Short mmCIF file of C-alpha atoms and ligand atoms in Angstrom, two decimals:
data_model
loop_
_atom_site.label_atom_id
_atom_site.label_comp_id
_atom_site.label_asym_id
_atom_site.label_seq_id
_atom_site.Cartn_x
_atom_site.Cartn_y
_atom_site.Cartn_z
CA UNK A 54 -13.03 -29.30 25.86
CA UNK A 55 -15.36 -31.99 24.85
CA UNK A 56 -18.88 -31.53 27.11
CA UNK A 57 -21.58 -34.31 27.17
CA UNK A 58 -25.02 -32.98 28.30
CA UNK A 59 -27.43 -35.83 29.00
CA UNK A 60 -31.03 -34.04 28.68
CA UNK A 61 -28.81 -31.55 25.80
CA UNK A 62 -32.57 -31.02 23.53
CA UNK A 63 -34.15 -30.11 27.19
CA UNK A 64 -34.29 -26.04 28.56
CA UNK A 65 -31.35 -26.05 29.94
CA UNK A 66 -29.48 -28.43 28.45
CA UNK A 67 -29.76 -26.48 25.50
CA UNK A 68 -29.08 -23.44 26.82
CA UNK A 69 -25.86 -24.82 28.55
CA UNK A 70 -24.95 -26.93 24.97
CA UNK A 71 -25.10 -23.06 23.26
CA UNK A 72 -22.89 -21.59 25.81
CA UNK A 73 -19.99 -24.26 25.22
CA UNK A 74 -20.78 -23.83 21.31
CA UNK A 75 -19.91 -20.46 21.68
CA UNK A 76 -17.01 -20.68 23.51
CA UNK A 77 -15.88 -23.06 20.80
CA UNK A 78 -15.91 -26.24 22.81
CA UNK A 79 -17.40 -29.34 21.32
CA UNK A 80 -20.77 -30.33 22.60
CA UNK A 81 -22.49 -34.01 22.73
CA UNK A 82 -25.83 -34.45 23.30
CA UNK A 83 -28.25 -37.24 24.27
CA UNK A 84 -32.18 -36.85 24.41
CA UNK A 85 -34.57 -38.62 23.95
CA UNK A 86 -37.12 -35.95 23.34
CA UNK A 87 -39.30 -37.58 26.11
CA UNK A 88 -39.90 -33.98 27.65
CA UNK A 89 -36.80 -31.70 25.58
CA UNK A 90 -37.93 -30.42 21.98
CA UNK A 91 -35.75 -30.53 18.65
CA UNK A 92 -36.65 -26.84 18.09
CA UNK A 93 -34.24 -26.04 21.51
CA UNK A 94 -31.49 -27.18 19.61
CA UNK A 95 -32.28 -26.31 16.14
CA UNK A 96 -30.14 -23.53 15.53
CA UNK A 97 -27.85 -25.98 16.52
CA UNK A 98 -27.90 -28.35 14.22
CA UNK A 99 -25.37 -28.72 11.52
CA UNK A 100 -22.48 -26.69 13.55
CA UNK A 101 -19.07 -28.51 13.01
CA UNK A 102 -18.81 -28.22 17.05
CA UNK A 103 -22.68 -29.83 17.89
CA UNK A 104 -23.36 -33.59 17.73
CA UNK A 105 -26.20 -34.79 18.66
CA UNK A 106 -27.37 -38.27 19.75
CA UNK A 107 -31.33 -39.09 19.41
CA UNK A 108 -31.69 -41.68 22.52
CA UNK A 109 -31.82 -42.73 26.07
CA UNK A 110 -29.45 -42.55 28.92
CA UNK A 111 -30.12 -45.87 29.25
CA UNK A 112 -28.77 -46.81 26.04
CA UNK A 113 -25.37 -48.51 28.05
CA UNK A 114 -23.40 -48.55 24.80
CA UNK A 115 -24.07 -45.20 23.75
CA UNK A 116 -23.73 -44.01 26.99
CA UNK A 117 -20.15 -45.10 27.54
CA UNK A 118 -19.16 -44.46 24.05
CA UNK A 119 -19.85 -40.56 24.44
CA UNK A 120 -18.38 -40.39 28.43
CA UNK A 121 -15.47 -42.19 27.11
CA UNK A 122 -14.72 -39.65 24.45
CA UNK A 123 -15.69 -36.44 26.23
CA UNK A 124 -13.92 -34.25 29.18
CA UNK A 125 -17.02 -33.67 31.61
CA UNK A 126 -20.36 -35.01 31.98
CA UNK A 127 -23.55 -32.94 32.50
CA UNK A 128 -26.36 -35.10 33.65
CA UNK A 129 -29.46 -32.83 33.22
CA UNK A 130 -31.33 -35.86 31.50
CA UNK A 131 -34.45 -36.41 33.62
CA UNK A 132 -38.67 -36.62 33.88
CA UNK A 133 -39.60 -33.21 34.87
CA UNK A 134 -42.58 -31.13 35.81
CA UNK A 135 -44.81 -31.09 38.45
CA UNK A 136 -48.05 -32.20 36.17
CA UNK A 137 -46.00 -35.03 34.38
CA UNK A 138 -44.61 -36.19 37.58
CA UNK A 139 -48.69 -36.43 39.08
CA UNK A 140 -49.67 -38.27 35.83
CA UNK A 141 -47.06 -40.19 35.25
CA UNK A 142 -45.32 -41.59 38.59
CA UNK A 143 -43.94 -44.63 36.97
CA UNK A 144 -41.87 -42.81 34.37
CA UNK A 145 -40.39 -40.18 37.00
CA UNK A 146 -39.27 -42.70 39.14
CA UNK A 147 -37.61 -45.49 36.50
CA UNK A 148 -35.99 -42.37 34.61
CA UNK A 149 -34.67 -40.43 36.61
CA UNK A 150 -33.14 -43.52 38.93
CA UNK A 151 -32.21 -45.51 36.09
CA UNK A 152 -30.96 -42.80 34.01
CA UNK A 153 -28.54 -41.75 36.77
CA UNK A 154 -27.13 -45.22 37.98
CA UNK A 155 -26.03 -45.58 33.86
CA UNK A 156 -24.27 -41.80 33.74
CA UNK A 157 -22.80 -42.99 37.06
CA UNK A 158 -21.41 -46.31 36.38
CA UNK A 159 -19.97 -45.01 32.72
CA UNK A 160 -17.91 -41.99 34.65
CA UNK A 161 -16.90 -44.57 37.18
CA UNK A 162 -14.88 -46.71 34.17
CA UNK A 163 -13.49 -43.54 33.19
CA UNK A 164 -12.95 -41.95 36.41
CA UNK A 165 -14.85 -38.44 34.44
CA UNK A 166 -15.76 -35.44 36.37
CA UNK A 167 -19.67 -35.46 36.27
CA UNK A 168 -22.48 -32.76 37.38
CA UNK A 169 -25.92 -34.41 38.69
CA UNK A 170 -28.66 -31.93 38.35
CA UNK A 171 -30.97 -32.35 41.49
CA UNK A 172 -34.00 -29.81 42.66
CA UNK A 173 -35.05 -28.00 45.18
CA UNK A 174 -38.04 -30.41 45.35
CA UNK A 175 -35.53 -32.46 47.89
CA UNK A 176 -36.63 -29.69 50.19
CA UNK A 177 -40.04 -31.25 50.41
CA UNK A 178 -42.17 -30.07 53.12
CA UNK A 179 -39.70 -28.37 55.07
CA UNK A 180 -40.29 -25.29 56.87
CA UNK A 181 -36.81 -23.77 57.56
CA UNK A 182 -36.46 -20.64 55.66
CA UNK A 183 -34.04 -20.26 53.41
CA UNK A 184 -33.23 -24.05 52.69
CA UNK A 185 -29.63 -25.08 53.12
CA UNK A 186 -27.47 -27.62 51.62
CA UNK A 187 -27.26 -29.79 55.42
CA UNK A 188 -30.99 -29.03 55.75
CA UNK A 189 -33.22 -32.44 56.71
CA UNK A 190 -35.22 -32.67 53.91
CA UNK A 191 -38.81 -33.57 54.79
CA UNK A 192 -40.83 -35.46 52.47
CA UNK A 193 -44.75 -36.57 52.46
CA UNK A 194 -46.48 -39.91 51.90
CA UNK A 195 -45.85 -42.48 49.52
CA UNK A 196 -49.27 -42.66 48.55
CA UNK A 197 -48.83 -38.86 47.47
CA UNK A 198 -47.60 -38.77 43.53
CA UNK A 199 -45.67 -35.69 44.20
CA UNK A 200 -43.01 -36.71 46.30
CA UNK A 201 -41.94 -39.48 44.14
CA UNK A 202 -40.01 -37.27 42.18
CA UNK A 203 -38.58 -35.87 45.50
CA UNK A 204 -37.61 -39.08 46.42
CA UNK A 205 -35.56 -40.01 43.01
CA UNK A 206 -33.49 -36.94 43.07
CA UNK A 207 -32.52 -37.43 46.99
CA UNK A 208 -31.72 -41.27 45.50
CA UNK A 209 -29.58 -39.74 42.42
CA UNK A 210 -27.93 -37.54 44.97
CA UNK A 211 -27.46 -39.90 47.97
CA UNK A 212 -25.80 -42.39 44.50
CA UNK A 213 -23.72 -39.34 43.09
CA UNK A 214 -22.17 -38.93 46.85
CA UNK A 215 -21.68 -42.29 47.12
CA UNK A 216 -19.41 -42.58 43.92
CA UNK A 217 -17.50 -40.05 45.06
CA UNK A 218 -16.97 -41.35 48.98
CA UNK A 219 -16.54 -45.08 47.50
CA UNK A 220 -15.08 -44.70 43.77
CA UNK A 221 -13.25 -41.44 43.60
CA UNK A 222 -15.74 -40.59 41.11
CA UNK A 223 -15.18 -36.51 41.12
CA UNK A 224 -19.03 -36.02 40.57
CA UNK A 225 -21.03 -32.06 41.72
CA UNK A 226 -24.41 -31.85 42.82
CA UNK A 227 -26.60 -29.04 42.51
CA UNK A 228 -29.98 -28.04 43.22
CA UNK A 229 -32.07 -26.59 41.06
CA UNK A 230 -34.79 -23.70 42.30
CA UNK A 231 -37.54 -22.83 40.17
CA UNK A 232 -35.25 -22.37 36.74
CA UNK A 233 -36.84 -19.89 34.43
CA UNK A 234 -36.39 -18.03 31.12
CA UNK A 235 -37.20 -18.60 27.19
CA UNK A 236 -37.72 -21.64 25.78
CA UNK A 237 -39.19 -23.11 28.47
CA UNK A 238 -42.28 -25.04 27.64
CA UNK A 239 -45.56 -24.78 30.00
CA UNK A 240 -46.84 -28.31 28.80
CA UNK A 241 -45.64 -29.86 31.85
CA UNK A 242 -47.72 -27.20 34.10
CA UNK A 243 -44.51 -24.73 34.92
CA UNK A 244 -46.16 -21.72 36.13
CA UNK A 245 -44.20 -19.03 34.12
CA UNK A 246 -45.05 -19.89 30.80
CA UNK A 247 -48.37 -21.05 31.57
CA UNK A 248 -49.60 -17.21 32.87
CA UNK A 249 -47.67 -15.79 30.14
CA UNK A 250 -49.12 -17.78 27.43
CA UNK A 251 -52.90 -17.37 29.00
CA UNK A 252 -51.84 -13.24 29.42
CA UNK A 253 -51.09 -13.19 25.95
CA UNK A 254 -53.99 -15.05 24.43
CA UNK A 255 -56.16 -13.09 26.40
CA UNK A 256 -56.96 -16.63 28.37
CA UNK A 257 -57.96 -16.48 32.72
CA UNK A 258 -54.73 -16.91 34.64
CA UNK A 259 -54.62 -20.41 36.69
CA UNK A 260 -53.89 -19.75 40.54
CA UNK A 261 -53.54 -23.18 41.91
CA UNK A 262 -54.81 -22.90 45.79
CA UNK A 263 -54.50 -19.49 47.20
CA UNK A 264 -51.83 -18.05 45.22
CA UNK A 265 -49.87 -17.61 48.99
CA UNK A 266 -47.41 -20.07 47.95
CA UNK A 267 -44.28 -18.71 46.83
CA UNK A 268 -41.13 -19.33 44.70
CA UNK A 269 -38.08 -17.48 43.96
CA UNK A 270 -37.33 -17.82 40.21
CA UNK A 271 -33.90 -17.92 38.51
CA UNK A 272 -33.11 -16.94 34.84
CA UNK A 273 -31.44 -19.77 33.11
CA UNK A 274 -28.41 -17.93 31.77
CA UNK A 275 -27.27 -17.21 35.45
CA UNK A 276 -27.82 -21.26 36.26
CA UNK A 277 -25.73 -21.87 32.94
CA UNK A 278 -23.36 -19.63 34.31
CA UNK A 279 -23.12 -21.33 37.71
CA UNK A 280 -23.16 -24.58 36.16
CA UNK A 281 -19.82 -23.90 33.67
CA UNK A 282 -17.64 -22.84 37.04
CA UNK A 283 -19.05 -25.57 38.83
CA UNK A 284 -17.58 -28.55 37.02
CA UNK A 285 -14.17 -26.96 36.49
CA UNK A 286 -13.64 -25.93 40.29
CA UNK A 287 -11.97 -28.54 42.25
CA UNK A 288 -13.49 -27.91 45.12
CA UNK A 289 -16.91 -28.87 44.19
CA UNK A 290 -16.15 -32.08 44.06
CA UNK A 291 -18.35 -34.14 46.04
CA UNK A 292 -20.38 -31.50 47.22
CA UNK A 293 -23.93 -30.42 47.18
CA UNK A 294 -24.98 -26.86 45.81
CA UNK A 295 -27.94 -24.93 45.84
CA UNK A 296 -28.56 -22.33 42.55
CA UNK A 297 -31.35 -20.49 43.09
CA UNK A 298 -32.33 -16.61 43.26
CA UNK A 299 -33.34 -15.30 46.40
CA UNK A 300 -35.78 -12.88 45.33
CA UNK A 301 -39.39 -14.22 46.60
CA UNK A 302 -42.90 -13.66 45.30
CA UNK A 303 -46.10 -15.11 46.21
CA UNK A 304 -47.91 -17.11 42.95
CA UNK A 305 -50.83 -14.84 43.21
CA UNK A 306 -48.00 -11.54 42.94
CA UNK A 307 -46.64 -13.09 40.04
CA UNK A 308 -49.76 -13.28 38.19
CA UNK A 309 -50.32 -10.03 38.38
CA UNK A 310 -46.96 -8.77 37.95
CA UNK A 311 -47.13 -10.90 34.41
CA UNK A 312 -50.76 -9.39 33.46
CA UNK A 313 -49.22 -5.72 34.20
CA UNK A 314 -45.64 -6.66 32.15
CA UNK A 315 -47.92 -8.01 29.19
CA UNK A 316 -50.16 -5.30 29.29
CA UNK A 317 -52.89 -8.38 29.37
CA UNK A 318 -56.50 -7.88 30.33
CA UNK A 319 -56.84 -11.73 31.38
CA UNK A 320 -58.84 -12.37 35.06
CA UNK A 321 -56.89 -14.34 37.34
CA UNK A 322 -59.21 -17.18 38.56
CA UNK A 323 -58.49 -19.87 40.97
CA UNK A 324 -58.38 -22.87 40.62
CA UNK A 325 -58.29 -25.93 43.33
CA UNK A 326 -54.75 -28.14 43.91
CA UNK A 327 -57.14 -31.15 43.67
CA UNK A 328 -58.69 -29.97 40.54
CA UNK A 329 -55.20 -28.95 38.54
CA UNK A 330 -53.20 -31.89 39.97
CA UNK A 331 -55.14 -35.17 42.02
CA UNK A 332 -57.20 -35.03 45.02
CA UNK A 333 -54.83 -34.82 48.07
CA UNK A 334 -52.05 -32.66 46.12
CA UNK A 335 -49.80 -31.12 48.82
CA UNK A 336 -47.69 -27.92 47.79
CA UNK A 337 -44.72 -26.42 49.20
CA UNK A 338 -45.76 -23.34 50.93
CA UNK A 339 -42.17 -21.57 50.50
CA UNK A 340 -39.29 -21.94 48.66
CA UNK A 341 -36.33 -19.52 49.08
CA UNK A 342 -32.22 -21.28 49.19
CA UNK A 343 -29.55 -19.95 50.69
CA UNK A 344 -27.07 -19.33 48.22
CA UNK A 345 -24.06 -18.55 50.58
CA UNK A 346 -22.00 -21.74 49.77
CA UNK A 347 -22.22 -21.46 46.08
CA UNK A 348 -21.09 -17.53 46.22
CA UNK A 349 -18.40 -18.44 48.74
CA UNK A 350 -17.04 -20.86 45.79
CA UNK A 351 -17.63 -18.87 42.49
CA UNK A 352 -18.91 -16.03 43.47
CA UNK A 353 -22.14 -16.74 42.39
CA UNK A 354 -24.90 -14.20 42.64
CA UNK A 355 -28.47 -14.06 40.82
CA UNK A 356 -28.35 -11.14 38.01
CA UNK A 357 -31.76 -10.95 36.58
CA UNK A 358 -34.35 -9.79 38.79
CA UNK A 359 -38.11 -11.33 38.41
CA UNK A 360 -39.31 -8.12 36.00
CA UNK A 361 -36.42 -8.60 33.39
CA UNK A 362 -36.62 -12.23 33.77
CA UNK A 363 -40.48 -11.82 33.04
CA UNK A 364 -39.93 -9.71 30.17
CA UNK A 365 -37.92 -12.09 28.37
CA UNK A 366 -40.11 -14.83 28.49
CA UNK A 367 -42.93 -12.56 27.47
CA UNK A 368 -40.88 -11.24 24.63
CA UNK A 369 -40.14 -14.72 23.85
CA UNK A 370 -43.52 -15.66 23.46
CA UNK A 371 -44.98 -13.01 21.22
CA UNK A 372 -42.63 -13.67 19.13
CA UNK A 373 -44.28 -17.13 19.16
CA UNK A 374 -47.32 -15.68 19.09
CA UNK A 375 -46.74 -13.64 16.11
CA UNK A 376 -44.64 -15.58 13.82
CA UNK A 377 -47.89 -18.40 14.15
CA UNK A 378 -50.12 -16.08 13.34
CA UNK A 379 -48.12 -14.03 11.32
CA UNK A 380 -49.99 -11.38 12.41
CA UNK A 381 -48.83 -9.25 16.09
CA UNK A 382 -51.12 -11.13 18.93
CA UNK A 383 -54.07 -9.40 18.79
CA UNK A 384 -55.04 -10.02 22.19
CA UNK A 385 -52.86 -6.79 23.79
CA UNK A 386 -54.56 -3.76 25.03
CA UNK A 387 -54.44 -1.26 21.92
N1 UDP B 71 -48.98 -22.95 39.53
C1 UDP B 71 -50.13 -22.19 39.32
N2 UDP B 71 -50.65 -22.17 38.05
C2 UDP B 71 -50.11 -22.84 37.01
C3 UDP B 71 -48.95 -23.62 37.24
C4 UDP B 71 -48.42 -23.65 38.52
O1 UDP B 71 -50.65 -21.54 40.23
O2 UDP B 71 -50.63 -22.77 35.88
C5 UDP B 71 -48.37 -22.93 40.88
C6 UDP B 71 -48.01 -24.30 41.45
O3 UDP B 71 -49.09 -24.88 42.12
C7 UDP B 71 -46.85 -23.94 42.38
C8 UDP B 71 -46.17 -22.77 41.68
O4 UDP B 71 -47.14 -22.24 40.78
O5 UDP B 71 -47.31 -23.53 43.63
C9 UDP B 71 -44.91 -23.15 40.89
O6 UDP B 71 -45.25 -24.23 40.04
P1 UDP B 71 -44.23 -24.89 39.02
O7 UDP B 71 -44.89 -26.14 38.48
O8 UDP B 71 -43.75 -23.89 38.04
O9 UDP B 71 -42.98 -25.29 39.92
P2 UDP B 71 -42.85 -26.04 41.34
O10 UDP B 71 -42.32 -24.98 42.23
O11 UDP B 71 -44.18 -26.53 41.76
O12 UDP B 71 -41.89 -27.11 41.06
#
């Protein structure tokens, strides 16, 4: 099979792009390396099966070149991150909208089966535990950064639906909660690599608010997993899917569970919404899915719970840690 991945340099386009290496399918990639990193895909590089495309989704040309000449479409490329989304609104919102309505018209010519990545974000403010797939989704004020990247996912869904209903377009949805694991960078403020980083250099753990808020985090290799049956079932087509773990713990739990796993003498510390984000921030309290209509499909099922999922990305990150220093990170307890 021939795969395009849109967003291929990103975390989990890369992970996903390795998967269909090894399986000996060939992979194309397009990124940008607006928020993905060249050393995801490094050991990559130079594989007879990789190819790899340095530009924008919005590149029409390219674009159509690559869904032309490949089987199925990924479309992971998109602005993400809570703290880039706060900082910079107008990027989220032309990306990720623009970005989409190109992937979308170039499958249409083509009539190619195509997977929009979406996020539990969509959710918004809505307090009906566990969130399903027909939920409303509730969202907050314009004048509230946050929700603009909300907004442009529930627009790249309502358009990936819309191909389908109108064009025939076989495109997938899915929904995205909380996607975890190594590689992933904490420049863009996710919470996971951020406490492990600041547990292993010995740094104050950030809770933003109260640390009551709480997330259910899924390893990335299960979301690849999910992601590989998705756009081969038949039945997926023109549906909307939540992959997510349902295992939920509260931010403040998590920090501690990451100082125990590291074996890290940090302090946790606290730290205002309005002070880590803008004044006015609004988090979502809770965020667990329901997961039934995925596992009724492919039998999907979270297999990493939150302490081996933790381990990896601490393992991943003294390794970092150590081949930078080239020296074992000194800041463990002996
Ligand atoms: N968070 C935190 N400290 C950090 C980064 C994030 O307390 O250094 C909190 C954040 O406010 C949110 C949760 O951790 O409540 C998850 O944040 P992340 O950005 O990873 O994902 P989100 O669920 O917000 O998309």
């Amino acid at each position: 099979m021939k795969v395009l991945i849109t967003g291929g340099a990103g975390f989990i386009g890369s992970h996903l792009a390795e998967q269909y290496i090894k399986r000996g399918d060939d992979v194309y990639i397009i990124d940008d390396l607006s928020t993905g990193s060249i050393d995801n895909i490094a050991h990559l590089q130079g594989h007879a099966h990789f190819h790899y495309h340095l530009d924008t989704v919005t590149n029409q040309r390219l674009t159509a070149e690559l869904v032309d000449l490949c089987d199925v479409v990924f479309h992971l490329a998109a602005a993400v991150g809570v703290k880039l989304i706060v900082e910079s609104p107008v990027r989220t919102i032309e990306t990720n909208i623009g970005g989409t309505e190109v992937v979308l018209q170039q499958c249409a010519k083509k009539q190619k089966r195509v997977l929009v990545a979406s996020t539990s974000e969509v959710y918004g403010k809505s307090k009906q535990i566990p969130f399903s797939e027909e939920d409303d989704l509730v969202m907050g004020a314009t004048n509230k950064g946050r929700w603009s990247y909300a907004c442009s996912k529930a627009i790249d869904e309502f358009l990936a639906i819309a191909y389908w209903k109108e064009k025939r377009v076989p495109t997938v949805v899915v929904r995205l909660f909380n996607t975890v694991g190594p590689k992933q960078t904490g420049r863009y403020g996710m919470v996971i690599p951020n406490f492990v980083q600041q547990a292993l250099k010995g740094e104050d753990l950030t809770v933003y608010g109260d640390g009551q808020q709480s997330r259910c985090f899924t390893h990335v290799s299960d979301v690849v997993g999910a992601l590989m049956k998705l756009i081969e079932h038949p039945q997926a087509v023109g549906e909307v899917y939540n992959i997510g773990s349902t295992q939920e713990v509260s931010i403040l739990q998590l920090a501690e569970r990451i100082k125990t796993l590291a074996d890290s003498d940090s302090e946790i510390k606290f730290l205002s919404y309005d002070k880590a984000y803008e004044e006015g921030f609004e988090d979502m309290h809770r965020r667990v899915p329901n997961i039934g209509k995925i596992h009724q499909l492919i039998g999907y099922q979270p297999t990493f719970t939150l302490d081996e999922i933790l381990q990896s990305v601490i393992a991943h990150h003294r390794n970092k840690l150590t081949a930078q220093r080239g020296t074992p990170a000194p800041s463990f307890k002996a």
